[in-house]
Short mmCIF file of C-alpha atoms in Angstrom, two decimals:
data_model
loop_
_atom_site.label_atom_id
_atom_site.label_comp_id
_atom_site.label_asym_id
_atom_site.label_seq_id
_atom_site.Cartn_x
_atom_site.Cartn_y
_atom_site.Cartn_z
CA MET A 251 -177.78 -0.50 86.68
CA GLN A 252 -175.88 -1.14 89.81
CA LEU A 253 -173.30 1.66 89.83
CA ILE A 254 -174.63 5.23 91.37
CA ALA A 255 -174.29 8.34 89.30
CA PRO A 256 -173.20 11.48 91.01
CA ALA A 257 -175.68 13.29 92.88
CA SER A 258 -174.96 16.59 91.28
CA THR A 259 -176.43 14.96 87.67
CA THR A 260 -178.59 17.44 85.92
CA TRP A 261 -180.33 16.03 82.96
CA PRO A 262 -180.00 18.19 80.09
CA ALA A 263 -182.87 20.03 78.48
CA GLY A 264 -184.23 18.87 75.34
CA MET A 265 -183.22 15.38 75.80
CA ILE A 266 -185.04 11.96 76.21
CA ALA A 267 -184.18 8.71 77.44
CA LEU A 268 -185.25 5.91 74.42
CA VAL A 269 -185.09 2.59 75.82
CA PRO A 270 -185.93 -0.21 72.83
CA VAL A 271 -187.15 -3.26 74.85
CA PHE A 272 -188.03 -7.05 73.77
CA ASN A 273 -188.62 -9.42 76.39
CA HIS A 274 -186.60 -8.00 79.01
CA HIS A 275 -189.19 -8.09 81.73
CA ALA A 276 -186.51 -8.83 84.33
CA THR A 277 -184.44 -5.66 83.75
CA VAL A 278 -186.48 -2.87 82.23
CA ALA A 279 -188.11 -1.63 85.37
CA GLU A 280 -184.63 -1.20 87.05
CA VAL A 281 -183.59 0.53 83.77
CA VAL A 282 -186.27 3.10 83.61
CA ARG A 283 -186.24 3.62 87.51
CA GLY A 284 -182.57 4.37 87.27
CA LEU A 285 -183.37 6.79 84.12
CA ARG A 286 -185.99 8.35 86.16
CA SER A 287 -183.70 9.06 89.02
CA LEU A 288 -181.59 11.15 86.60
CA GLY A 289 -184.24 13.44 85.84
CA ALA A 290 -184.84 11.95 82.42
CA PRO A 291 -188.14 11.48 80.51
CA VAL A 292 -188.14 8.25 79.41
CA LEU A 293 -189.80 6.85 76.30
CA VAL A 294 -189.66 2.87 76.04
CA VAL A 295 -190.29 1.14 72.47
CA ASP A 296 -191.95 -2.27 73.52
CA ASP A 297 -191.15 -4.44 70.36
CA GLY A 298 -193.66 -6.80 70.31
CA SER A 299 -192.85 -8.36 73.75
CA SER A 300 -194.54 -11.42 74.78
CA ASP A 301 -193.33 -11.22 78.36
CA GLY A 302 -195.05 -7.95 79.47
CA SER A 303 -191.99 -5.86 79.34
CA GLY A 304 -194.19 -3.15 78.32
CA GLU A 305 -196.51 -3.22 80.98
CA THR A 306 -193.71 -3.46 83.38
CA ALA A 307 -191.83 -0.32 82.28
CA ALA A 308 -194.98 1.62 82.53
CA ALA A 309 -195.23 0.60 85.91
CA ALA A 310 -192.07 1.78 86.54
CA GLY A 311 -192.57 5.29 84.88
CA ALA A 312 -191.92 5.22 81.32
CA GLU A 313 -194.11 6.42 78.68
CA VAL A 314 -194.48 3.33 76.45
CA HIS A 315 -195.12 2.86 72.77
CA ARG A 316 -195.80 -0.63 71.76
CA LEU A 317 -195.44 -1.98 68.16
CA PRO A 318 -197.58 -4.79 67.36
CA ILE A 319 -195.28 -7.36 66.01
CA ASN A 320 -191.23 -7.55 66.52
CA GLN A 321 -189.28 -5.72 64.13
CA GLY A 322 -185.98 -5.36 65.43
CA LYS A 323 -183.95 -3.14 67.31
CA GLY A 324 -183.34 -0.73 64.46
CA ALA A 325 -186.93 -0.34 63.63
CA ALA A 326 -187.84 0.58 67.38
CA LEU A 327 -184.94 2.88 68.07
CA ARG A 328 -186.17 4.82 64.57
CA CYS A 329 -189.74 4.79 65.81
CA GLY A 330 -188.99 6.49 69.20
CA MET A 331 -186.91 8.93 67.57
CA GLU A 332 -189.43 9.91 65.24
CA ILE A 333 -191.98 10.15 68.13
CA ALA A 334 -189.40 12.37 70.36
CA ALA A 335 -188.56 14.54 67.27
CA ALA A 336 -192.33 15.27 66.70
CA ARG A 337 -192.74 16.32 70.52
CA GLY A 338 -189.69 18.84 70.21
CA TYR A 339 -186.84 16.90 71.70
CA ALA A 340 -183.24 17.94 70.21
CA GLN A 341 -181.83 14.50 71.10
CA ALA A 342 -182.35 10.92 72.26
CA LEU A 343 -180.29 8.91 74.37
CA SER A 344 -180.49 5.47 73.66
CA CYS A 345 -179.96 2.71 76.33
CA ASP A 346 -180.06 -0.78 76.49
CA ALA A 347 -182.83 -2.52 78.31
CA ASP A 348 -180.39 -5.49 79.67
CA GLY A 349 -179.17 -3.45 82.29
CA GLN A 350 -175.64 -3.24 80.98
CA HIS A 351 -175.23 0.47 81.17
CA PRO A 352 -174.57 1.73 84.77
CA LEU A 353 -176.10 5.08 85.71
CA VAL A 354 -172.52 6.46 85.97
CA ALA A 355 -172.24 6.12 82.11
CA VAL A 356 -175.52 7.45 81.10
CA ALA A 357 -174.97 10.37 83.42
CA SER A 358 -171.51 11.09 81.91
CA LEU A 359 -172.41 10.64 78.38
CA ALA A 360 -175.52 12.90 79.15
CA ARG A 361 -173.24 15.52 80.39
CA ALA A 362 -171.06 15.51 77.40
CA ALA A 363 -173.29 15.43 74.86
CA SER A 364 -173.30 19.43 74.56
CA ASP A 365 -173.23 19.39 70.85
CA ALA A 366 -176.91 19.02 69.78
CA THR A 367 -175.53 18.17 65.96
CA ALA A 368 -173.33 15.47 66.90
CA ILE A 369 -173.86 11.50 67.51
CA HIS A 370 -172.22 10.90 70.77
CA ILE A 371 -170.86 7.19 71.22
CA GLY A 372 -170.31 5.57 74.97
CA GLN A 373 -166.97 3.57 74.25
CA ARG A 374 -167.53 0.86 76.79
CA ASP A 375 -164.53 0.03 78.80
CA MET A 376 -164.25 -3.96 78.19
CA ALA A 377 -161.09 -4.78 79.93
CA GLY A 378 -162.71 -7.41 81.46
CA ALA A 379 -164.92 -8.69 78.53
CA PRO A 380 -163.85 -12.01 76.57
CA ARG A 381 -161.32 -11.74 73.94
CA SER A 382 -164.07 -12.79 71.24
CA SER A 383 -165.97 -9.71 72.16
CA ARG A 384 -163.03 -7.25 72.07
CA VAL A 385 -161.60 -8.42 68.66
CA GLY A 386 -165.25 -8.38 67.12
CA ARG A 387 -165.55 -4.98 68.21
CA TRP A 388 -162.13 -4.05 66.87
CA TRP A 389 -163.06 -5.63 63.57
CA CYS A 390 -166.44 -3.91 62.96
CA ASN A 391 -164.78 -0.71 63.82
CA LEU A 392 -162.51 -1.49 61.04
CA TRP A 393 -165.30 -1.89 58.47
CA VAL A 394 -166.84 1.31 59.81
CA TRP A 395 -163.84 3.30 59.33
CA LEU A 396 -163.39 1.70 55.61
CA CYS A 397 -166.95 2.61 55.25
CA CYS A 398 -166.78 6.24 56.17
CA GLY A 399 -163.48 6.89 57.39
CA TRP A 400 -164.45 7.75 61.17
CA TRP A 401 -162.80 5.51 63.56
CA VAL A 402 -166.01 5.36 66.12
CA GLY A 403 -164.22 3.40 68.76
CA ASP A 404 -167.61 1.37 69.82
CA SER A 405 -169.49 0.66 66.71
CA GLN A 406 -171.57 -2.00 69.03
CA SER A 407 -172.42 0.39 71.55
CA GLY A 408 -176.20 0.64 72.40
CA LEU A 409 -175.63 3.70 74.79
CA ARG A 410 -175.62 6.48 72.33
CA VAL A 411 -176.85 10.26 71.88
CA TYR A 412 -178.49 11.13 68.64
CA PRO A 413 -179.63 14.09 67.18
CA LEU A 414 -183.13 15.10 66.53
CA PRO A 415 -184.83 15.41 64.11
CA VAL A 416 -181.87 14.64 61.56
CA THR A 417 -181.07 10.97 62.36
CA PRO A 418 -184.71 9.38 61.54
CA ARG A 419 -183.88 11.10 57.98
CA LEU A 420 -180.76 9.06 57.26
CA PRO A 421 -181.64 6.34 54.71
CA VAL A 422 -180.83 3.55 56.52
CA ARG A 423 -181.99 0.59 54.94
CA ALA A 424 -180.64 -2.16 57.49
CA GLY A 425 -182.75 -3.44 60.32
CA ARG A 426 -182.30 -5.12 64.04
CA TYR A 427 -179.19 -5.16 65.22
CA ALA A 428 -177.33 -3.93 61.78
CA TRP A 429 -179.38 -0.44 62.03
CA GLU A 430 -176.84 0.42 64.81
CA VAL A 431 -174.04 0.04 62.27
CA GLU A 432 -175.23 1.47 59.17
CA VAL A 433 -176.49 4.79 60.92
CA LEU A 434 -173.14 5.74 62.06
CA VAL A 435 -171.92 5.08 58.13
CA ARG A 436 -174.65 7.20 56.72
CA ALA A 437 -174.23 9.74 59.64
CA ALA A 438 -170.78 10.27 58.39
CA TRP A 439 -171.57 10.62 55.13
CA ALA A 440 -174.56 13.21 55.82
CA GLY A 441 -171.55 15.10 57.36
CA LEU A 442 -172.78 14.77 61.10
CA PRO A 443 -169.86 15.01 63.57
CA MET A 444 -169.49 12.14 65.63
CA ARG A 445 -167.64 12.27 69.67
CA ILE A 446 -166.68 9.17 71.75
CA VAL A 447 -167.18 9.35 75.45
CA ASP A 448 -165.36 6.58 77.29
CA VAL A 449 -168.12 4.59 79.70
CA PRO A 450 -168.01 1.79 82.00
CA VAL A 451 -170.05 -1.46 81.51
CA ILE A 452 -171.35 -4.10 83.30
CA TYR A 453 -172.76 -7.58 82.55
CA PRO A 454 -175.52 -8.60 85.02
CA GLU A 455 -176.17 -12.19 85.49
CA ASN A 456 -179.44 -12.40 84.08
CA ARG A 457 -178.90 -10.36 80.86
CA ILE A 458 -180.78 -11.47 78.04
CA SER A 459 -179.25 -10.82 74.57
CA HIS A 460 -181.36 -11.12 71.24
CA PHE A 461 -178.39 -11.05 69.22
CA HIS A 462 -178.12 -14.12 66.68
CA LYS A 463 -174.67 -15.10 66.18
CA LEU A 464 -175.32 -16.48 62.64
CA LYS A 465 -178.01 -14.31 60.92
CA ASP A 466 -177.37 -11.08 62.82
CA ASN A 467 -173.46 -11.59 61.90
CA ALA A 468 -174.60 -12.17 58.30
CA ARG A 469 -176.72 -9.20 58.05
CA VAL A 470 -173.54 -7.11 59.17
CA THR A 471 -171.65 -8.91 56.83
CA VAL A 472 -173.75 -8.10 53.71
CA LEU A 473 -174.25 -4.37 55.31
CA PHE A 474 -170.56 -4.05 54.93
CA HIS A 475 -170.07 -5.03 51.36
CA ARG A 476 -173.14 -3.07 50.35
CA LEU A 477 -171.88 -0.03 51.89
CA VAL A 478 -168.13 -0.56 50.65
CA TRP A 479 -169.29 -0.57 47.22
CA ARG A 480 -171.42 2.35 47.65
CA ARG A 481 -168.40 4.37 48.80
CA LEU A 482 -166.80 3.53 45.88
CA ILE A 483 -169.15 4.79 43.43
CA PRO A 484 -168.06 8.55 42.69
CA TRP A 485 -171.52 9.66 43.41
CA PRO A 486 -171.91 12.20 46.19
CA HIS A 487 -174.04 11.55 49.57
CA GLU A 488 -176.71 13.61 50.52
CA ARG A 489 -175.33 16.06 53.24
CA LEU A 490 -177.87 16.94 55.98
CA ILE A 491 -174.98 19.20 57.58
CA PRO A 492 -172.85 21.22 54.89
CA ARG A 493 -169.19 20.43 55.14
CA ARG A 494 -167.28 23.35 55.99
CA LYS A 495 -164.34 24.41 53.81
CA LEU A 496 -161.13 23.62 54.86
CA ARG A 497 -158.10 25.44 54.27
CA PHE A 498 -154.96 24.35 52.75
CA ARG A 499 -153.03 24.20 55.94
CA GLU A 500 -155.59 22.65 57.87
CA VAL A 501 -155.57 19.41 55.28
CA LEU A 502 -152.01 19.15 55.93
CA THR A 503 -152.28 19.49 59.69
CA ALA A 504 -155.13 17.36 59.97
CA ASN A 505 -155.99 13.64 61.14
CA LEU A 506 -152.47 13.41 63.12
CA SER A 507 -153.21 11.08 65.87
CA SER A 508 -150.82 8.08 66.23
CA TRP A 509 -153.08 5.46 64.32
CA GLN A 510 -154.01 7.88 61.50
CA VAL A 511 -150.18 8.62 61.13
CA ALA A 512 -149.72 4.77 60.63
CA GLY A 513 -152.47 4.60 58.41
CA ALA A 514 -151.23 7.27 56.18
CA CYS A 515 -147.65 5.91 56.07
CA ALA A 516 -149.16 2.35 55.61
CA LEU A 517 -151.42 3.71 52.56
CA GLY A 518 -148.29 5.94 51.02
CA ALA A 519 -146.15 2.85 50.92
CA ALA A 520 -148.59 0.76 49.53
CA MET A 521 -149.82 3.04 46.73
CA GLY A 522 -145.83 3.52 45.89
CA VAL A 523 -145.84 0.35 44.57
CA ALA A 524 -149.16 -0.24 43.56
CA PRO A 525 -149.52 -1.05 39.67
CA LEU A 526 -150.97 2.17 38.54
CA PRO A 527 -148.53 3.72 36.52
CA GLY A 528 -149.30 7.40 36.20
CA LEU A 529 -152.38 7.15 38.71
CA GLN A 530 -150.43 6.50 42.30
CA MET A 531 -150.72 10.03 43.45
CA ALA A 532 -154.10 10.43 42.41
CA ALA A 533 -155.10 7.33 44.15
CA ALA A 534 -153.27 8.03 46.93
CA ILE A 535 -155.08 11.67 47.41
CA TRP A 536 -158.43 10.14 46.86
CA LEU A 537 -157.90 7.09 49.27
CA SER A 538 -156.51 9.05 52.45
CA TRP A 539 -159.19 11.76 51.80
CA LEU A 540 -162.04 8.81 52.26
CA LEU A 541 -160.24 6.95 54.89
CA ARG A 542 -159.76 10.58 56.73
CA LEU A 543 -156.04 10.25 56.81
CA ASN A 544 -153.28 12.89 56.38
CA VAL A 545 -153.23 13.82 52.75
CA GLY A 546 -149.86 14.99 52.83
CA LEU A 547 -148.17 12.84 54.89
CA THR A 548 -149.76 10.06 52.39
CA LEU A 549 -148.10 11.69 49.39
CA LEU A 550 -144.88 12.20 51.25
CA VAL A 551 -144.53 8.45 52.03
CA SER A 552 -145.69 7.42 48.56
CA ASN A 553 -142.78 9.36 46.98
CA HIS A 554 -140.27 6.30 48.04
CA SER A 555 -140.85 5.32 44.38
CA PHE A 556 -140.07 8.54 42.62
CA GLY A 557 -138.51 8.74 39.63
CA PRO A 558 -135.69 5.56 38.90
CA LEU A 559 -136.99 3.85 42.00
CA LEU A 560 -140.60 3.13 40.25
CA ALA A 561 -138.70 0.86 37.68
CA ALA A 562 -136.77 -0.70 40.51
CA TRP A 563 -139.65 -1.39 42.55
CA TYR A 564 -141.57 -2.71 39.27
CA ALA A 565 -138.58 -4.78 38.72
CA LEU A 566 -138.69 -6.61 42.13
CA GLY A 567 -142.51 -7.26 41.99
CA THR A 568 -142.07 -8.66 38.65
CA ALA A 569 -138.85 -10.79 40.14
CA LEU A 570 -141.27 -11.54 42.99
CA GLY A 571 -144.29 -12.59 40.84
CA MET A 572 -141.91 -14.84 38.84
CA TYR A 573 -140.38 -16.60 41.85
CA VAL A 574 -143.88 -17.42 43.11
CA LEU A 575 -145.10 -18.73 39.95
CA ASN A 576 -142.35 -21.16 38.96
CA GLY A 577 -139.79 -21.43 42.17
CA LEU A 578 -136.83 -20.01 39.92
CA PRO A 579 -134.20 -17.27 41.41
CA PRO A 580 -134.70 -14.00 39.83
CA ASP A 581 -131.77 -14.42 37.79
CA GLU A 582 -132.79 -17.55 35.86
CA ASN A 583 -136.18 -15.82 35.51
CA PHE A 584 -134.95 -12.97 33.47
CA HIS A 585 -132.75 -14.98 31.61
CA LEU A 586 -135.51 -17.27 30.50
CA LEU A 587 -137.61 -14.08 29.87
CA HIS A 588 -135.14 -12.66 27.55
CA GLU A 589 -134.54 -15.97 25.50
CA ARG A 590 -138.10 -16.28 24.91
CA LEU A 591 -138.55 -12.98 23.55
CA HIS A 592 -135.90 -13.67 20.99
CA GLN A 593 -137.13 -16.91 20.12
CA ALA A 594 -140.49 -15.30 19.36
CA ALA A 595 -141.05 -15.25 15.63
CA SER A 596 -144.45 -13.40 15.89
CA TRP A 597 -145.97 -10.95 17.43
CA PRO A 598 -148.72 -13.19 18.86
CA ALA A 599 -145.57 -15.11 20.64
CA ARG A 600 -144.28 -11.88 21.94
CA LEU A 601 -147.68 -10.69 23.51
CA ASP A 602 -147.91 -14.22 25.33
CA VAL A 603 -144.58 -13.13 26.61
CA LEU A 604 -145.84 -9.90 27.59
CA LYS A 605 -148.81 -11.20 29.25
CA ASP A 606 -146.85 -13.48 31.49
CA CYS A 607 -144.46 -10.84 32.38
CA ILE A 608 -147.49 -8.34 33.35
CA GLY A 609 -149.11 -11.08 35.31
CA SER A 610 -146.06 -11.47 37.34
CA TRP A 611 -145.76 -7.78 37.80
CA LEU A 612 -149.23 -7.99 38.87
CA LEU A 613 -148.54 -10.79 41.66
CA GLY A 614 -145.56 -9.11 42.74
CA CYS A 615 -146.92 -5.91 43.47
CA ALA A 616 -149.99 -7.71 45.19
CA LEU A 617 -147.54 -9.04 47.53
CA LEU A 618 -145.33 -6.20 48.05
CA MET A 619 -148.06 -3.60 48.94
CA PRO A 620 -149.14 -5.39 52.39
CA VAL A 621 -145.74 -6.30 53.30
CA LEU A 622 -144.15 -2.26 52.75
CA GLY A 623 -147.66 -0.96 54.19
CA LEU A 624 -147.12 -2.74 57.53
CA ILE A 625 -143.44 -1.97 57.65
CA ALA A 626 -144.39 1.70 56.90
CA GLY A 627 -147.20 1.76 59.28
CA PHE A 628 -145.50 0.35 62.26
CA PHE A 629 -142.67 2.91 61.90
CA GLY A 630 -145.30 5.64 61.39
CA TYR A 631 -147.18 4.28 64.48
CA LEU A 632 -143.64 4.13 66.83
CA VAL A 633 -142.47 7.59 65.30
CA ALA A 634 -145.81 9.37 66.30
CA GLU A 635 -146.07 8.13 69.61
CA ILE A 636 -142.40 9.12 70.27
CA VAL A 637 -143.10 12.81 68.76
CA ARG A 638 -146.30 12.56 71.05
CA GLY A 639 -144.53 11.56 74.44
CA ARG A 640 -142.20 14.27 73.94
CA ARG A 641 -144.71 16.77 73.37
CA SER A 642 -146.27 16.06 76.47
CA ARG A 643 -143.53 16.10 78.32
CA ARG A 644 -142.27 19.38 77.01
CA LEU A 645 -145.80 20.82 78.13
CA GLU A 646 -145.78 19.46 81.35
CA VAL A 647 -142.44 21.01 81.94
CA ALA A 648 -142.70 24.15 80.38
CA PRO A 649 -144.69 26.17 83.22
CA GLU A 650 -142.38 24.73 86.12
CA ALA A 651 -139.19 26.01 83.41
CA GLY A 652 -140.55 29.64 82.92
CA PRO A 653 -139.51 32.78 85.10
CA GLU A 654 -142.07 33.57 87.97
CA ARG A 655 -144.04 36.34 87.32
CA PRO A 656 -144.88 38.85 90.13
CA GLN A 657 -148.15 38.85 91.66
CA PRO A 658 -150.25 42.01 90.84
#
């Protein structure tokens, strides 16, 4: 920890600093001393270290709980939270032992965590990080969003504040680094709100990471497939915090950030040409609700295939599918289809023609959906940014444009 926190930092009451450690002898003492300088009670969970990390942390002023064998970061975090919850703490701030979280980041996250029922995520400023790291974080964020509908900002950050005793009760099955990903999805399903706090990050030269690129990425991949399929199952999740009933107006005006507008436009455009006759609107409502998009905007955009236009889109999809399958222009394809129907003398032959037509239609729709979605999403984001910019300028000008009020 190299950056100095503000001198006025006051550690929140009821919050404990939790540091999982595994063979971080070179850095854990500095991390513990930094946390202690902020006034934080520090609990270090030694995950079976073999280099004396636990003893080093204890000498620096931390309380140390040692696990007999290495069980992974997830098990260490859960163990520490259970201990903290049993002692009456309401929140646990997790901090990595490798020194990448400066004191100013820890202090700002601790101050911002005023809601004791929410998970607060320290979104790292990775402007100077390798491109592969930034892309990897975005890809993981995208899958978390698909699993729970929350864009969490930094699903790989180890600097977080967890509510207690709720978090240890979440049915997280993944272990090691995948635990930090699944806990966000399970928390969203359980009704826990999530807050994002921008924080700086540093990468010390002696930083040690135990993330295995092959094994841990494979675990996360399996995890996302499991969570996506679970979310598609129409069975309610156990909610630890009751859902607040939303009014109709709130449903129409919620989730209108620029990216959410883009997502709603993309989903609506794609569902408008989806091969789901009679079920397009229902599917659009269901998916927009799952993905935390604006339901009204999704339905509005999906109406680009309303009425007779639906037949036109389906005809375009069929023509596109036929062109991909046999490479002939649309007019020749439909002419051949017409001839095949007239030459079919029996119902089995006509069913074969119908199957080919349906197959071409499904293929064409599968190609049209992402294209229309990308186009609509791009223009939706552009319009949202324009409206947002005008609104910001209007709010800035409004105080100056108004008449000056006399002083009392």
